[in-house]
Coordinates of C-alpha atoms in Angstrom, one line a residue:
M1408 CA 16.8 -9.2 -7.5
G1409 CA 16.4 -12.9 -5.2
Y1410 CA 16.8 -14.6 -2.4
Q1411 CA 17.5 -18.3 -1.8
S1412 CA 14.7 -19.0 0.4
N1413 CA 13.5 -22.4 2.0
G1414 CA 10.4 -22.1 -0.2
S1415 CA 10.3 -23.2 -3.9
A1416 CA 7.6 -22.0 -6.0
A1417 CA 5.8 -25.7 -6.4
A1418 CA 4.9 -25.7 -2.3
V1419 CA 4.6 -22.4 -0.8
K1420 CA 2.9 -22.1 2.7
F1421 CA 2.6 -18.6 3.7
L1422 CA 2.6 -16.6 7.2
I1423 CA 0.1 -13.7 7.3
Y1424 CA 0.3 -11.3 9.9
G1425 CA -2.3 -8.8 9.9
R1426 CA -5.9 -10.8 9.9
T1427 CA -8.2 -7.7 11.4
G1428 CA -6.4 -5.8 8.5
W1429 CA -7.6 -5.1 5.4
I1430 CA -4.9 -6.0 3.1
G1431 CA -4.4 -8.9 5.7
G1432 CA -7.5 -10.2 5.1
E1433 CA -7.3 -9.8 1.3
L1434 CA -4.7 -12.0 1.6
G1435 CA -6.2 -14.7 2.7
R1436 CA -8.9 -14.6 0.5
L1437 CA -6.5 -14.6 -2.2
C1438 CA -4.7 -17.9 -0.9
E1439 CA -7.9 -19.7 0.0
A1440 CA -9.3 -18.7 -4.2
Q1441 CA -5.8 -19.8 -5.4
G1442 CA -5.0 -23.1 -2.9
I1443 CA -2.5 -21.8 -1.3
E1444 CA -1.2 -23.3 2.1
F1445 CA -1.3 -20.1 4.7
A1446 CA -1.7 -19.6 7.9
Y1447 CA -2.1 -16.2 10.4
G1448 CA 0.4 -15.0 12.8
A1449 CA -1.2 -14.5 16.2
G1450 CA 2.1 -13.4 17.9
R1451 CA 2.3 -8.9 18.5
L1452 CA 5.4 -7.6 15.6
E1453 CA 7.3 -6.4 18.6
S1454 CA 7.4 -9.5 20.8
R1455 CA 10.1 -11.6 19.2
S1456 CA 9.7 -14.8 21.3
S1457 CA 5.9 -15.0 19.7
L1458 CA 7.2 -14.4 16.5
E1459 CA 9.1 -16.8 16.8
S1460 CA 6.9 -19.5 17.7
D1461 CA 4.5 -18.0 15.1
V1462 CA 7.3 -19.8 12.4
A1463 CA 7.9 -22.9 14.8
A1464 CA 4.4 -23.7 14.6
A1465 CA 4.0 -22.9 10.3
R1466 CA 6.8 -23.2 8.9
P1467 CA 6.0 -21.2 6.1
T1468 CA 8.2 -20.7 3.3
H1469 CA 7.7 -17.1 3.1
V1470 CA 6.0 -14.1 5.5
F1471 CA 4.0 -11.3 4.4
N1472 CA 3.4 -8.3 7.0
A1473 CA 0.4 -6.4 6.2
A1474 CA 0.3 -5.6 9.6
G1475 CA 1.1 -2.1 11.0
V1476 CA -0.7 1.3 12.0
T1477 CA -1.9 3.9 9.9
G1478 CA -4.3 5.0 12.3
R1479 CA -8.2 5.5 12.6
P1480 CA -10.1 7.2 11.2
N1481 CA -6.7 8.2 9.5
V1482 CA -3.1 9.2 10.0
D1483 CA -3.6 12.1 12.3
W1484 CA -4.1 9.5 15.0
C1485 CA -0.4 8.7 14.6
E1486 CA 0.8 12.5 15.7
S1487 CA -1.0 11.8 19.8
H1488 CA -0.1 8.3 19.2
K1489 CA 3.5 8.7 18.7
V1490 CA 5.6 5.5 20.9
E1491 CA 2.4 3.1 19.4
T1492 CA 3.2 4.2 16.4
I1493 CA 6.9 3.3 16.5
R1494 CA 6.2 -0.1 18.8
T1495 CA 4.6 -1.2 15.7
N1496 CA 5.8 0.2 12.7
V1497 CA 9.1 0.2 13.6
V1498 CA 10.0 -2.2 16.6
G1499 CA 7.3 -4.6 15.4
T1500 CA 8.3 -4.5 11.2
L1501 CA 12.2 -4.6 12.5
T1502 CA 11.8 -7.4 15.0
L1503 CA 9.6 -9.7 12.6
A1504 CA 12.3 -9.2 9.3
D1505 CA 15.0 -9.8 11.6
V1506 CA 13.5 -13.3 12.8
C1507 CA 12.5 -14.1 8.8
R1508 CA 16.3 -13.9 8.3
E1509 CA 17.8 -15.6 11.0
R1510 CA 15.6 -18.3 9.6
G1511 CA 16.3 -17.8 5.7
L1512 CA 12.3 -16.4 5.2
I1513 CA 11.3 -13.8 2.7
L1514 CA 9.2 -11.2 4.3
I1515 CA 6.9 -9.6 2.1
N1516 CA 6.5 -6.1 3.7
Y1517 CA 3.7 -4.0 2.6
A1518 CA 4.8 -0.2 3.1
T1519 CA 4.2 3.0 2.0
G1520 CA 4.5 5.1 -1.3
C1521 CA 3.8 8.4 1.1
I1522 CA 6.7 9.0 1.9
F1523 CA 7.7 11.4 -0.9
E1524 CA 6.2 14.9 -2.4
Y1525 CA 6.3 16.8 -5.3
D1526 CA 9.6 18.5 -5.4
E1527 CA 11.7 20.3 -8.5
K1528 CA 12.6 17.2 -9.7
H1529 CA 9.7 15.7 -9.8
P1530 CA 7.3 18.4 -10.1
C1531 CA 3.1 17.6 -10.3
G1532 CA 2.2 17.2 -13.9
S1533 CA 5.7 16.0 -14.9
G1534 CA 5.6 12.3 -15.5
V1535 CA 8.4 12.2 -13.5
G1536 CA 8.1 9.9 -10.7
F1537 CA 10.6 9.1 -8.2
K1538 CA 12.3 6.2 -8.2
E1539 CA 12.9 3.0 -6.1
E1540 CA 16.2 4.7 -5.0
D1541 CA 15.0 7.9 -4.4
Q1542 CA 15.5 9.0 -0.8
P1543 CA 11.9 10.0 0.7
N1544 CA 11.9 13.9 1.1
F1545 CA 8.2 14.0 3.3
V1546 CA 8.6 14.3 6.8
G1547 CA 5.4 15.8 7.4
S1548 CA 3.2 13.2 9.2
F1549 CA 4.7 11.6 12.0
Y1550 CA 3.4 8.3 10.2
S1551 CA 5.1 8.8 7.1
K1552 CA 8.3 9.7 9.3
T1553 CA 8.1 6.8 10.9
K1554 CA 7.6 4.6 7.1
A1555 CA 11.1 6.2 5.6
M1556 CA 13.0 5.4 8.8
V1557 CA 12.4 1.5 8.5
E1558 CA 12.5 1.1 4.6
E1559 CA 16.3 3.1 5.1
L1560 CA 16.7 0.4 7.5
L1561 CA 15.3 -2.7 6.4
K1562 CA 17.7 -1.9 2.9
N1563 CA 20.3 -3.7 4.7
Y1564 CA 18.0 -6.6 5.4
E1565 CA 18.5 -8.8 2.2
N1566 CA 15.6 -10.9 2.6
V1567 CA 12.8 -8.1 2.5
C1568 CA 10.7 -7.2 -0.5
T1569 CA 9.4 -3.9 0.5
L1570 CA 6.1 -2.9 -1.4
R1571 CA 5.6 0.9 -1.7
V1572 CA 1.6 0.8 -1.6
R1573 CA 0.4 4.5 -2.3
M1574 CA -3.9 5.5 -1.1
P1575 CA -5.0 1.7 -1.6
I1576 CA -8.2 1.3 -3.5
S1577 CA -10.9 -2.1 -4.3
S1578 CA -13.8 -2.9 -5.5
D1579 CA -15.3 -2.7 -2.1
L1580 CA -16.5 0.7 -2.5
A1581 CA -18.3 -0.2 0.9
N1582 CA -14.8 -0.5 2.5
P1583 CA -14.4 2.5 4.4
R1584 CA -10.5 2.2 3.9
N1585 CA -10.7 2.3 0.3
F1586 CA -9.4 5.9 -1.2
I1587 CA -12.6 6.3 -3.0
T1588 CA -14.8 5.4 -0.5
K1589 CA -12.8 7.8 1.4
I1590 CA -13.4 10.8 -0.8
T1591 CA -16.7 10.4 -2.1
R1592 CA -17.8 11.2 1.7
Y1593 CA -15.7 14.0 2.4
E1594 CA -17.6 17.3 2.9
K1595 CA -14.6 18.9 0.0
V1596 CA -11.9 17.3 -1.7
V1597 CA -8.5 18.7 -3.0
D1598 CA -7.8 17.7 -7.1
I1599 CA -4.3 16.3 -7.3
P1600 CA -2.7 13.7 -9.7
N1601 CA -1.4 10.7 -7.7
S1602 CA 0.0 7.1 -7.9
M1603 CA -2.7 4.9 -6.2
T1604 CA -2.6 0.8 -6.1
I1605 CA -5.5 -1.4 -6.7
L1606 CA -5.5 -3.9 -4.8
D1607 CA -7.5 -6.6 -7.3
E1608 CA -4.6 -6.3 -9.6
L1609 CA -1.5 -5.7 -7.5
L1610 CA -2.4 -8.0 -4.6
P1611 CA -2.1 -11.0 -6.2
I1612 CA 1.3 -10.1 -8.3
S1613 CA 2.3 -9.7 -4.6
L1614 CA 1.4 -13.7 -3.9
D1615 CA 3.8 -13.5 -7.1
M1616 CA 6.8 -12.1 -5.9
A1617 CA 6.8 -13.9 -3.1
K1618 CA 6.5 -17.5 -5.4
R1619 CA 9.8 -15.7 -7.5
N1620 CA 11.9 -15.1 -4.6
L1621 CA 11.6 -10.7 -4.8
T1622 CA 13.6 -8.8 -2.7
G1623 CA 14.8 -5.0 -2.2
I1624 CA 12.3 -2.4 -2.8
W1625 CA 9.1 -1.9 -5.2
N1626 CA 6.8 0.8 -5.8
F1627 CA 3.6 -0.8 -5.3
T1628 CA 1.4 1.1 -7.8
N1629 CA -0.3 0.8 -11.1
P1630 CA 1.6 3.2 -13.6
G1631 CA 0.8 6.5 -13.7
V1632 CA -1.2 8.9 -11.6
V1633 CA -5.1 9.5 -11.8
S1634 CA -6.7 13.1 -9.8
H1635 CA -9.0 12.9 -7.2
N1636 CA -11.6 14.9 -9.8
E1637 CA -10.6 12.3 -12.2
I1638 CA -11.9 9.3 -10.1
L1639 CA -15.2 11.3 -8.5
Q1640 CA -15.5 11.7 -12.6
M1641 CA -15.4 8.0 -12.8
Y1642 CA -17.8 7.7 -9.9
K1643 CA -20.3 10.1 -11.3
D1644 CA -20.2 8.2 -14.4
Y1645 CA -20.5 4.6 -13.5
I1646 CA -22.2 4.7 -10.0
D1647 CA -24.3 7.2 -9.6
P1648 CA -24.9 9.7 -12.0
N1649 CA -26.7 12.4 -9.3
F1650 CA -23.2 12.4 -7.5
T1651 CA -21.5 15.8 -7.4
W1652 CA -18.2 17.4 -5.2
K1653 CA -16.8 20.0 -4.2
N1654 CA -13.0 21.4 -4.2
F1655 CA -10.9 23.2 -2.2
T1656 CA -7.4 24.2 -1.9
L1657 CA -4.1 22.5 -0.3
E1658 CA -4.4 25.7 1.9
E1659 CA -7.9 25.3 2.9
Q1660 CA -7.4 21.7 3.5
A1661 CA -4.5 22.4 5.8
K1662 CA -6.9 24.2 8.0
V1663 CA -8.5 20.8 8.8
I1664 CA -6.0 18.4 8.8
V1665 CA -3.2 18.2 11.4
A1666 CA -1.0 16.6 9.6
P1667 CA 0.0 17.4 5.5
R1668 CA -0.4 14.6 3.2
S1669 CA 1.8 13.5 0.6
N1670 CA 1.4 13.5 -2.9
N1671 CA 3.3 11.9 -5.6
E1672 CA 4.0 9.7 -8.6
L1673 CA 5.7 7.1 -8.2
D1674 CA 7.5 5.4 -11.2
A1675 CA 6.6 2.0 -11.5
T1676 CA 8.9 0.9 -14.4
K1677 CA 10.4 -1.8 -12.2
L1678 CA 7.1 -3.4 -11.4
K1679 CA 5.8 -3.2 -15.2
R1680 CA 9.5 -5.1 -16.5
E1681 CA 8.8 -7.7 -14.0
F1682 CA 5.3 -8.1 -14.4
P1683 CA 4.6 -6.6 -18.1
E1684 CA 0.8 -6.9 -18.0
L1685 CA 0.0 -4.3 -15.4
L1686 CA -2.3 -2.1 -16.6
S1687 CA -1.8 1.9 -16.1
I1688 CA -4.0 3.1 -13.1
K1689 CA -6.8 4.8 -15.2
E1690 CA -7.2 1.1 -17.0
S1691 CA -7.2 -0.5 -13.9
L1692 CA -9.5 1.5 -11.9
I1693 CA -12.2 1.0 -15.3
K1694 CA -11.4 -2.7 -15.5
Y1695 CA -11.5 -4.1 -11.7
V1696 CA -13.4 -1.1 -9.1
F1697 CA -15.7 0.5 -12.1
K1698 CA -17.0 -2.2 -14.7
P1699 CA -17.8 -4.8 -12.0
N1700 CA -19.8 -2.1 -10.0
Q1701 CA -21.6 -0.2 -12.7
K1702 CA -24.9 0.6 -12.1
T1703 CA -25.1 3.1 -14.9
S1704 CA -25.1 3.1 -18.9
V1705 CA -21.7 4.8 -20.0
A1706 CA -22.0 7.2 -22.4

């Protein structure tokens, strides 16, 4: 589904929110590398007048929202900072969508796919993933709850492109937000297959989605699933042959985290149809993450 925006693919200018965030920073670097004109928004998402000033000053063709509260060091922070989480993730995102709609601008919104969990219709390991039109069924964490609320409300905005990101991974293995970096530093990990997002492959695709004026909800993950142990085995094979790890069960994990975590498979058929070159999760991991960082000879 497309939306008639002010911009043509030939002459785009992107206004990006989330300058200090991981995805926001990467978007700026991508725009520079591709010679795309862009500006970072200075306004606070929950301040409508500051967003209107940003749009007036930048005169963008498209707006990207990579700002939001995920919590530091993790989503457990949101459990004890509920109002701050609502202010940014709900009020702020809706305000930005509304300002963009008023000006005929498409908003590319980096959302989350952590609003689902395996269930009877989508059993773990079955290959049956949640589709874009499925209703969220995971409300275990306050973070996920706010994200599901916003997604539901944003369905009414025909100018919004919602990208469901999951467990983002990049080739920057020093980045503490990188899912691989996180799990290599954990004392113990659960071993569950999940859909994940390889940013090195998918962020450039999101720029193309803007140029194509795509809107609606998209499962923004590589096709297929990969488990924690499979990733850690690749890490051992490609990066550090001496690396070891320990597993524990979901029940054991529950004792050391405040809020439950989402585990699911998202169906990436819609994205793959639009971008046939999209690699499966394991192929993408090897091409974009492990091969560029390779330190060992893989047997």
